Short mmCIF file of C-alpha atoms and ligand atoms in Angstrom, two decimals:
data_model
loop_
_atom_site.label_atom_id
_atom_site.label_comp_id
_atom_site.label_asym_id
_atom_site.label_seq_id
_atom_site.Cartn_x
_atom_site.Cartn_y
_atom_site.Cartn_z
CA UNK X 1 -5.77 -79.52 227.90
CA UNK X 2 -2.95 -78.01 226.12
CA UNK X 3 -1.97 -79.30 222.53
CA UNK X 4 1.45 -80.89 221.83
CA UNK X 5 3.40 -77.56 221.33
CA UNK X 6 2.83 -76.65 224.48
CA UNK X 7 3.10 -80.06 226.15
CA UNK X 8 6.11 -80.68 224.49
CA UNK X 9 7.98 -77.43 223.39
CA UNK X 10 11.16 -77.94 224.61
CA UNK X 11 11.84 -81.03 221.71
CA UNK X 12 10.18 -78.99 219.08
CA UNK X 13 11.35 -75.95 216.82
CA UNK X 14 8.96 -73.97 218.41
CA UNK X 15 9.62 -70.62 220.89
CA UNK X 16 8.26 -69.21 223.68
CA UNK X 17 5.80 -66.44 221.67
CA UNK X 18 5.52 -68.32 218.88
CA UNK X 19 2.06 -68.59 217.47
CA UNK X 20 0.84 -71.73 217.57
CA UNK X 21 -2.63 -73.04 215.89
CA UNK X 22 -3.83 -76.06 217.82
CA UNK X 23 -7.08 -78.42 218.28
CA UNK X 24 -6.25 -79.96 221.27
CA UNK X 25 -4.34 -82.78 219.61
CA UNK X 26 -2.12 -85.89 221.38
CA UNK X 27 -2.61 -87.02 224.40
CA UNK X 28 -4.33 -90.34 222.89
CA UNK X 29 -5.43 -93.35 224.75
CA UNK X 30 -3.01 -96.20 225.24
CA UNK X 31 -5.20 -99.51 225.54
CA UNK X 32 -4.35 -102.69 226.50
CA UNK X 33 -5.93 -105.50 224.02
CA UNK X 34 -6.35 -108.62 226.21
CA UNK X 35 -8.16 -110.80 223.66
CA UNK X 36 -4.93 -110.01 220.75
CA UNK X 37 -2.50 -110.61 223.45
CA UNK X 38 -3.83 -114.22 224.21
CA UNK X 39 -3.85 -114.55 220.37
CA UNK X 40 -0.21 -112.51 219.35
CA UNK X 41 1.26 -114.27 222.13
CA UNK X 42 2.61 -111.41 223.59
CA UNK X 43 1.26 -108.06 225.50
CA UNK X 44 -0.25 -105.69 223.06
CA UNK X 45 -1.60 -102.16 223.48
CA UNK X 46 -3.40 -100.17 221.19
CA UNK X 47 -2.61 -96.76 220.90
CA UNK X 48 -6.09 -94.79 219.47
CA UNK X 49 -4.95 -92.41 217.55
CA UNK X 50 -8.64 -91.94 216.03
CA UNK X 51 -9.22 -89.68 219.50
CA UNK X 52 -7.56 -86.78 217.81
CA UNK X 53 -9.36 -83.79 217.05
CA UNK X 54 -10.05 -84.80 213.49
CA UNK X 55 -9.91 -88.43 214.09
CA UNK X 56 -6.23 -88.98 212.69
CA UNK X 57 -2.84 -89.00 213.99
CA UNK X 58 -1.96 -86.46 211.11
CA UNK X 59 -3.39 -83.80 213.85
CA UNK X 60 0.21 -84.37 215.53
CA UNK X 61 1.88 -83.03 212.49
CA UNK X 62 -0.65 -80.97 211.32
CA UNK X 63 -0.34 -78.21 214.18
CA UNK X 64 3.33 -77.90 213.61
CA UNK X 65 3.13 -77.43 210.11
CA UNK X 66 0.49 -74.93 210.38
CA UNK X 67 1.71 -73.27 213.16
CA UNK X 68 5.05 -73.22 210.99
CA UNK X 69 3.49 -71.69 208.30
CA UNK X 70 1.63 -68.98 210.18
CA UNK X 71 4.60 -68.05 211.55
CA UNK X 72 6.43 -67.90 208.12
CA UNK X 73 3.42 -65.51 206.92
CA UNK X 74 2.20 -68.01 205.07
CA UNK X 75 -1.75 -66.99 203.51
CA UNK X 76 -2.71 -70.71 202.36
CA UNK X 77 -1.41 -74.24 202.56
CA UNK X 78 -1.83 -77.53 200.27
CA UNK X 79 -1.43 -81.21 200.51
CA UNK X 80 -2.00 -84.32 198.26
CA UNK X 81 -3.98 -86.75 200.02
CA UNK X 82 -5.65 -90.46 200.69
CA UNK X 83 -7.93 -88.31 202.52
CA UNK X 84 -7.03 -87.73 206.52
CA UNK X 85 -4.03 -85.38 206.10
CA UNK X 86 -6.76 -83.50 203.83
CA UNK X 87 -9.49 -83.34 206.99
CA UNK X 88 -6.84 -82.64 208.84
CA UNK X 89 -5.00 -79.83 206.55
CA UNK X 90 -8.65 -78.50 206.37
CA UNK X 91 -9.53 -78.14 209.96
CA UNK X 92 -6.31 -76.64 211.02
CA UNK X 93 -6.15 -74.25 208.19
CA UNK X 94 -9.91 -73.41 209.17
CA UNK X 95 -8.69 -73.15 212.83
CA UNK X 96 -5.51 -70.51 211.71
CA UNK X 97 -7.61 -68.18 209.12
CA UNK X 98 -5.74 -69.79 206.57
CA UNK X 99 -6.87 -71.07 203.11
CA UNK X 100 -6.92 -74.51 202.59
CA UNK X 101 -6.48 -76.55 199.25
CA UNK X 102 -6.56 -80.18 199.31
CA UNK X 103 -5.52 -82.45 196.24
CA UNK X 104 -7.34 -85.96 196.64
CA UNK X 105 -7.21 -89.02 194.05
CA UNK X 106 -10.72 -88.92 192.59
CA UNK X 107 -13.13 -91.77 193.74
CA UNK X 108 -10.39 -93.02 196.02
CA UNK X 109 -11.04 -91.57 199.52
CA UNK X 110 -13.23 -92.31 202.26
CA UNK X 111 -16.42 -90.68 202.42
CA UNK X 112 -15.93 -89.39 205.87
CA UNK X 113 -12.82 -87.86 204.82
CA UNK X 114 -14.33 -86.27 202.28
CA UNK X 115 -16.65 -84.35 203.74
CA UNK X 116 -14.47 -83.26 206.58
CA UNK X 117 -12.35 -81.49 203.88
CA UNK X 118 -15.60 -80.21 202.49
CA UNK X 119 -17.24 -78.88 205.32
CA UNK X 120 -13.97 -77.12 206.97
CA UNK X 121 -14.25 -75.22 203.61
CA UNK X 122 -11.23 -76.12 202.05
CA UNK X 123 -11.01 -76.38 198.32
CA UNK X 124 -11.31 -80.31 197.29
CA UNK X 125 -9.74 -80.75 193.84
CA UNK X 126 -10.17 -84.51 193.03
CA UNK X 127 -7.03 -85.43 190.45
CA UNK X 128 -8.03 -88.07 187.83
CA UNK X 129 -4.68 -89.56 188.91
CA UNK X 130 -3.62 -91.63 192.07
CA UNK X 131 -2.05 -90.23 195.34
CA UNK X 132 1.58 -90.81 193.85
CA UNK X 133 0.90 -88.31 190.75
CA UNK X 134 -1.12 -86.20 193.13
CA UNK X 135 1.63 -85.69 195.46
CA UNK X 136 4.21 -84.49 192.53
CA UNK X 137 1.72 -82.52 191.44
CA UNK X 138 1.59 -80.10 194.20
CA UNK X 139 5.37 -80.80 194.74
CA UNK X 140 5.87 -78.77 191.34
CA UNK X 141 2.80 -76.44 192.51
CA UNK X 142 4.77 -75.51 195.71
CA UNK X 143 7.82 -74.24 194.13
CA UNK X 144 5.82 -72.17 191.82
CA UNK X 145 3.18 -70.38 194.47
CA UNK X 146 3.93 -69.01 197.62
CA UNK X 147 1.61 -71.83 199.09
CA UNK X 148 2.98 -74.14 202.27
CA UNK X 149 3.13 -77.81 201.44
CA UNK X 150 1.75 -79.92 204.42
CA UNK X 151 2.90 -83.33 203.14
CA UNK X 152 4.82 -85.64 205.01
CA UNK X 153 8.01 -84.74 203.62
CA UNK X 154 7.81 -81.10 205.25
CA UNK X 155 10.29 -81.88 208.37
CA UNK X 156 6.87 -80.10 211.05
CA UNK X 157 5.02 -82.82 210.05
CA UNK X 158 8.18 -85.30 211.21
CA UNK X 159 8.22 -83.06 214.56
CA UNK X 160 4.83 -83.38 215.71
CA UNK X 161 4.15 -87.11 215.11
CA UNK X 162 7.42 -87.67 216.93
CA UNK X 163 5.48 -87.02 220.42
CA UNK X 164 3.61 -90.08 219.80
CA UNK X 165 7.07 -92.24 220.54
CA UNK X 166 7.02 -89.56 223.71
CA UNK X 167 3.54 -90.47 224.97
CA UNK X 168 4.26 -93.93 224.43
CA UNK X 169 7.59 -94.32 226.06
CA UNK X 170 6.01 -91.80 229.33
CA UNK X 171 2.64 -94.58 229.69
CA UNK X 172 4.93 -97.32 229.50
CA UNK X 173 7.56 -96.53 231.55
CA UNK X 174 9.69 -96.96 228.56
CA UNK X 175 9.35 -100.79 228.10
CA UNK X 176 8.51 -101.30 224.62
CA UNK X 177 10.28 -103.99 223.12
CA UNK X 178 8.10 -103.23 219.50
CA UNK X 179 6.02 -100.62 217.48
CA UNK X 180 3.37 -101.99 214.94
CA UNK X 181 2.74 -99.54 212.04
CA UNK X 182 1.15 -98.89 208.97
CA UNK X 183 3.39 -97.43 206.56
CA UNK X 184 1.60 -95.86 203.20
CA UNK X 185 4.05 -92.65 202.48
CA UNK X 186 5.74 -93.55 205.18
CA UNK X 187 5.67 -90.41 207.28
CA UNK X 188 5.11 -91.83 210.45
CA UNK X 189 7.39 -94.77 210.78
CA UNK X 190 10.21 -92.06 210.13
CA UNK X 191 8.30 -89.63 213.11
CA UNK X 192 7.75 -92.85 215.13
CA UNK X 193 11.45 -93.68 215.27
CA UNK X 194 12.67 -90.17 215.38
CA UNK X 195 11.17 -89.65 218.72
CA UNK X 196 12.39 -93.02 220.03
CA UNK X 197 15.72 -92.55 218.91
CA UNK X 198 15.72 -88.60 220.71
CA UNK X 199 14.57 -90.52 224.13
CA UNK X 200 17.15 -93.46 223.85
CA UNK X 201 14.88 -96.30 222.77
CA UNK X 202 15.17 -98.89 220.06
CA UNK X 203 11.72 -101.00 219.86
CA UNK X 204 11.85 -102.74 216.41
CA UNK X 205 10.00 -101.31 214.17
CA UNK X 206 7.76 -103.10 211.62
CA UNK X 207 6.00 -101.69 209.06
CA UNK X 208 3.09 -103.08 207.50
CA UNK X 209 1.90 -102.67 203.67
CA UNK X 210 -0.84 -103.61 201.84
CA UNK X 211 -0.06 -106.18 199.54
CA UNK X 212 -1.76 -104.41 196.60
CA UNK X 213 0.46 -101.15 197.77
CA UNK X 214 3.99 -102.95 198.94
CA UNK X 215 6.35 -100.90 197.50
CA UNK X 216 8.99 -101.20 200.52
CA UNK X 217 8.28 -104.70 200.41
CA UNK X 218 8.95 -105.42 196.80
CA UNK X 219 11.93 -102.98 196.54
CA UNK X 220 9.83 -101.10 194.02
CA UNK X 221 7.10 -98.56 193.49
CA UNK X 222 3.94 -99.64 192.20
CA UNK X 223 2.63 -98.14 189.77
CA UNK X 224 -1.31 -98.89 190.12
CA UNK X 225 -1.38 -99.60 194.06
CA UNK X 226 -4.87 -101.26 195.15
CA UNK X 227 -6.14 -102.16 198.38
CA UNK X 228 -9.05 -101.83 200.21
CA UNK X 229 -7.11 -99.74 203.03
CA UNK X 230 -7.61 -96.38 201.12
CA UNK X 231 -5.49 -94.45 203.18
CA UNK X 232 -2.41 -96.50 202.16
CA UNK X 233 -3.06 -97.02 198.76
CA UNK X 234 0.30 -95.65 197.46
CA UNK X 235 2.83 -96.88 195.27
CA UNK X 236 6.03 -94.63 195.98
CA UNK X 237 6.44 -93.57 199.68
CA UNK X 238 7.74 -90.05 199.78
CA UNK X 239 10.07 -90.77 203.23
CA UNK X 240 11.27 -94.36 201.50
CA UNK X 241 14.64 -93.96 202.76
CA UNK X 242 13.80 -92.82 206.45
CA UNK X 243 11.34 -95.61 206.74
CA UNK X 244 14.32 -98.56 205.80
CA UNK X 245 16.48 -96.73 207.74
CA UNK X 246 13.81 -96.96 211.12
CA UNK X 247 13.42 -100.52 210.31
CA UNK X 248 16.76 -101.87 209.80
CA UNK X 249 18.57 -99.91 212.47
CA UNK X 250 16.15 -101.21 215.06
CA UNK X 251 16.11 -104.56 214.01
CA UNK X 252 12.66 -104.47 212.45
CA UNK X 253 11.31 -105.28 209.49
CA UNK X 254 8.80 -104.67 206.36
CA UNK X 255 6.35 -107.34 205.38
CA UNK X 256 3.07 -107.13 203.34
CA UNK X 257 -0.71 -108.12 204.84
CA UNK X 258 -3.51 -109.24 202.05
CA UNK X 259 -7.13 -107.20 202.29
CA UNK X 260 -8.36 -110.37 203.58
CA UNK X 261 -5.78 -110.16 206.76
CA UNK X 262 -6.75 -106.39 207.07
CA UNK X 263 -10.17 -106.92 207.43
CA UNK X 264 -9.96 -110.07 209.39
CA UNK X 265 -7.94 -107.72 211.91
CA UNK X 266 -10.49 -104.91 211.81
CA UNK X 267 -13.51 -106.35 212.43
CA UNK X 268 -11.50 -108.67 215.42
CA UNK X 269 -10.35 -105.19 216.43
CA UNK X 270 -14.01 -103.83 216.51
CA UNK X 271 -16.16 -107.20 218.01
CA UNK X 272 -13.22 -108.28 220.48
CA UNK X 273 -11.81 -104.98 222.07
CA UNK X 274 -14.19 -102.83 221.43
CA UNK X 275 -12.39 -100.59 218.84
CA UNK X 276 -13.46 -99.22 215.60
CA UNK X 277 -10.44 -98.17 213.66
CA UNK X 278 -10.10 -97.84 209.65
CA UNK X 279 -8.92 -100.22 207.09
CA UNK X 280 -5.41 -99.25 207.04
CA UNK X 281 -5.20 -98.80 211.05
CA UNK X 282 -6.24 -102.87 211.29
CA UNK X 283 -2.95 -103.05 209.04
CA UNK X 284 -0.94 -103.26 212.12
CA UNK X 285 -2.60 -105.86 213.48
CA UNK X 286 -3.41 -107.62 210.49
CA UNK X 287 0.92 -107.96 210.70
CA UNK X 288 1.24 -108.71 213.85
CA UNK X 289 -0.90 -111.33 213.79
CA UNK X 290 0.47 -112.68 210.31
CA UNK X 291 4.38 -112.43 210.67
CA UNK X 292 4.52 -112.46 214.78
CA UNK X 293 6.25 -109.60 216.93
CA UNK X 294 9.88 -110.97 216.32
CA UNK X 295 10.24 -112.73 220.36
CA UNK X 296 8.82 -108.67 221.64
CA UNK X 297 7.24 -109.47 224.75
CA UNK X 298 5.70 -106.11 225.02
CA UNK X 299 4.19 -104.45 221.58
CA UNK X 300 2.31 -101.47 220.83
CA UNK X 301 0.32 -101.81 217.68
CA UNK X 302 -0.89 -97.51 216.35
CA UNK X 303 -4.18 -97.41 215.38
CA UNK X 304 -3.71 -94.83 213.11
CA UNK X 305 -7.40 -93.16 212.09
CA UNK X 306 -11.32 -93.76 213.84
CA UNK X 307 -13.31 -96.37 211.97
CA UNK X 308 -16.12 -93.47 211.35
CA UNK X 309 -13.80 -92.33 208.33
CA UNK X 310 -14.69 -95.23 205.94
CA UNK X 311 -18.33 -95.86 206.68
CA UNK X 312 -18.61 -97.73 203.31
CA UNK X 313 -16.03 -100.53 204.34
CA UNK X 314 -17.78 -100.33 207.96
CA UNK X 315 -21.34 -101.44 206.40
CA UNK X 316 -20.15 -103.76 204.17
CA UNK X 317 -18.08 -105.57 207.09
CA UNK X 318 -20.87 -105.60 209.79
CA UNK X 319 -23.84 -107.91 209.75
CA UNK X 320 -27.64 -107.14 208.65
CA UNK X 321 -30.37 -104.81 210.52
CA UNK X 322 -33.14 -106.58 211.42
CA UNK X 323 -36.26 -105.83 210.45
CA UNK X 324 -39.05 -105.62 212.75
CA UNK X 325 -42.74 -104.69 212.63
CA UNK X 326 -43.51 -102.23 215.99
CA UNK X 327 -45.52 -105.19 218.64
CA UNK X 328 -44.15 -106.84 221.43
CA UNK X 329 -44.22 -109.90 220.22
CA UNK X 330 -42.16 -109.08 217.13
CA UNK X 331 -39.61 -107.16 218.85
CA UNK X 332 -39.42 -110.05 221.27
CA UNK X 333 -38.44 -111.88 218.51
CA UNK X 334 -35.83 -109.85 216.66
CA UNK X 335 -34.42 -108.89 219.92
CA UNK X 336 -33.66 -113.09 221.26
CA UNK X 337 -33.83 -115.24 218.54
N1 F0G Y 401 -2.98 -94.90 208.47
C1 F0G Y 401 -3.83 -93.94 208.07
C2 F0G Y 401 -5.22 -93.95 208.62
C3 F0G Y 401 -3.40 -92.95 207.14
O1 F0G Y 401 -4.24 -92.01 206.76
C4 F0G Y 401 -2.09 -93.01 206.64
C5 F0G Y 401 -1.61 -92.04 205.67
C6 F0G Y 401 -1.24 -94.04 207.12
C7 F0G Y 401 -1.73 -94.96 208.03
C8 F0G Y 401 0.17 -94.16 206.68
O2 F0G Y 401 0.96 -93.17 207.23
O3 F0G Y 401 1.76 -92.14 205.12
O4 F0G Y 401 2.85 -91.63 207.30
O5 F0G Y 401 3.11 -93.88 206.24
N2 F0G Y 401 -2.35 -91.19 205.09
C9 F0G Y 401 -1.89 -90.10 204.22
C10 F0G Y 401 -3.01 -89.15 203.88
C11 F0G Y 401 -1.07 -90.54 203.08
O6 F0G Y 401 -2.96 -88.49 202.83
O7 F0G Y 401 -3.95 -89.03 204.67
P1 F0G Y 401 2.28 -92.67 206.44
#
């Protein structure tokens, strides 16, 4: 299958000839969640965007940037990171003969994510700092070295996550009434309701936050964000503007869900549909379950990374092994009782 360039070249900065460095990405499932629809009171679908190539939807970006910056002559790229735009910035620098340098809060990431970085061979500097100071960090680096910045706020990154809104609007015939996100730097929201607003739609959008990392929320950064949702653990979203503007020209809205709601939501996500997503992916649902859908009869909640990231949050959620001594009888027992 192609990846999104070529799926989707004609609403991209991309030319015919172009190069273009790509895993395979989009082209994600859209699920319907029966068991949250009885419970949201409305029709919900899922969209996985864990089935990327590197189990994020920063893959969407992440070939346009790179592609961007191959085709600028660019010899290595950089981002600051909770840890998937690094796995991802690592593969896809791997995959274009690039080098790779990813700048991750130390102790703060996902163990998963880690070693994705680590094993695409990209260099893993861990900042004794959070993801805000990381983030200005390379900010300062960029316009030093001739190194490409992969962050959200370089405008490929906006590009590619805009086909998302694309796929979305083609499975559903474009009735979509509203779009439950997670919003950390608040990338995605902006992509999210770029690409609805190219194809003429207006679903409301509403963001979700951690409450330990609610910047948008409060109306303030935060200066020590905390949350069990690593991935959104950030105290200053970089797109701030964009993401108000997405959610108060659709008629959506920001609102905050506890660790408690976030993990209630995941593991529901995991023993009820069948879906393992990460901490910060159940943030969606977590909010939609919490503050309702605003009257949307027909909501899409984006599952934004695979539940295999964050094993450590995974094992501490899930219930015990059983132990069992290898007879019949005993396996009999562990098996029924
Ligand atoms: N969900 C997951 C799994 C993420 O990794 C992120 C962001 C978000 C949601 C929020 O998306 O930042 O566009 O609002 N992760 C970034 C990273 C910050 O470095 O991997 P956003």
């Amino acid at each position: 299958m192609p990846g999104l360039i070529d799926r989707h070249r004609g609403r991209l900065p991309f030319a015919p000839g172009d190069p273009v460095v790509s895993l395979g990405e989009g082209s994600t499932p859209l699920v319907q969640a029966p068991r949250l629809s009885a419970r949201a009171g409305a029709e919900v679908w899922l969209k996985v965007e864990g089935a990327n190539p590197t189990g994020s939807f920063k893959d969407r970006g992440m070939t346009c940037a790179v592609s961007a910056a191959v085709r600028e002559g660019a010899r290595a790229i950089i981002c600051a990171s909770t840890g998937n735009t690094a796995a991802s910035a690592a593969a896809y620098a791997a995959r274009a003969g690039l080098r790779g340098a990813v700048i991750v809060p130390e102790g703060k990431i996902a163990a998963g994510k880690l070693a994705q970085a680590l094993v695409h061979g990209a260099r893993v500097v861990a900042l004794k700092g959070n993801f805000d100071e990381a983030l200005r960090l390379v900010r300062e680096l960029t316009d030093r070295q001739p190194i490409a910045l992969v962050n959200s706020i370089n405008e490929f990154r906006i590009e590619g996550q805009k086909t998302a809104a694309f796929e979305l609007l083609d499975d559903l015939d474009g009735e979509l009434e509203a779009l439950c996100i997670p919003v950390g730097n608040a990338g995605n929201i902006t992509a999210y309701w770029r690409g609805f607003r190219e194809s003429g739609a207006r679903p409301r959008m509403l963001g979700f936050q951690a409450a330990g990392a609610a910047p948008l929320v409060q109306g303030e950064p935060v200066e020590h964000p905390e949350t069990v949702a690593s991935a959104i653990r950030i105290g200053n979203p970089a797109r701030w503007e964009d993401a108000m503007d997405a959610m108060t020209s659709s008629g959506g809205a920001v609102s905050a869900v506890s660790d408690e709601q976030i993990l209630e939501a995941y593991r529901l996500l995991a023993v009820e549909e069948g879906i393992f997503c990460e901490p910060a992916s159940a943030a969606s649902v977590a909010g939609l379950l919490a503050h309702g859908a605003k009257g949307a009869r027909r909501v899409v909640c984006v599952l934004t990374g695979h539940g295999l990231k964050d094993p450590d949050v995974a094992l501490a959620q899930a219930g015990a092994i059983v132990p069992c001594a290898p007879e019949l009888e005993a396996i009999e027992r562990a098996v029924l009782e």
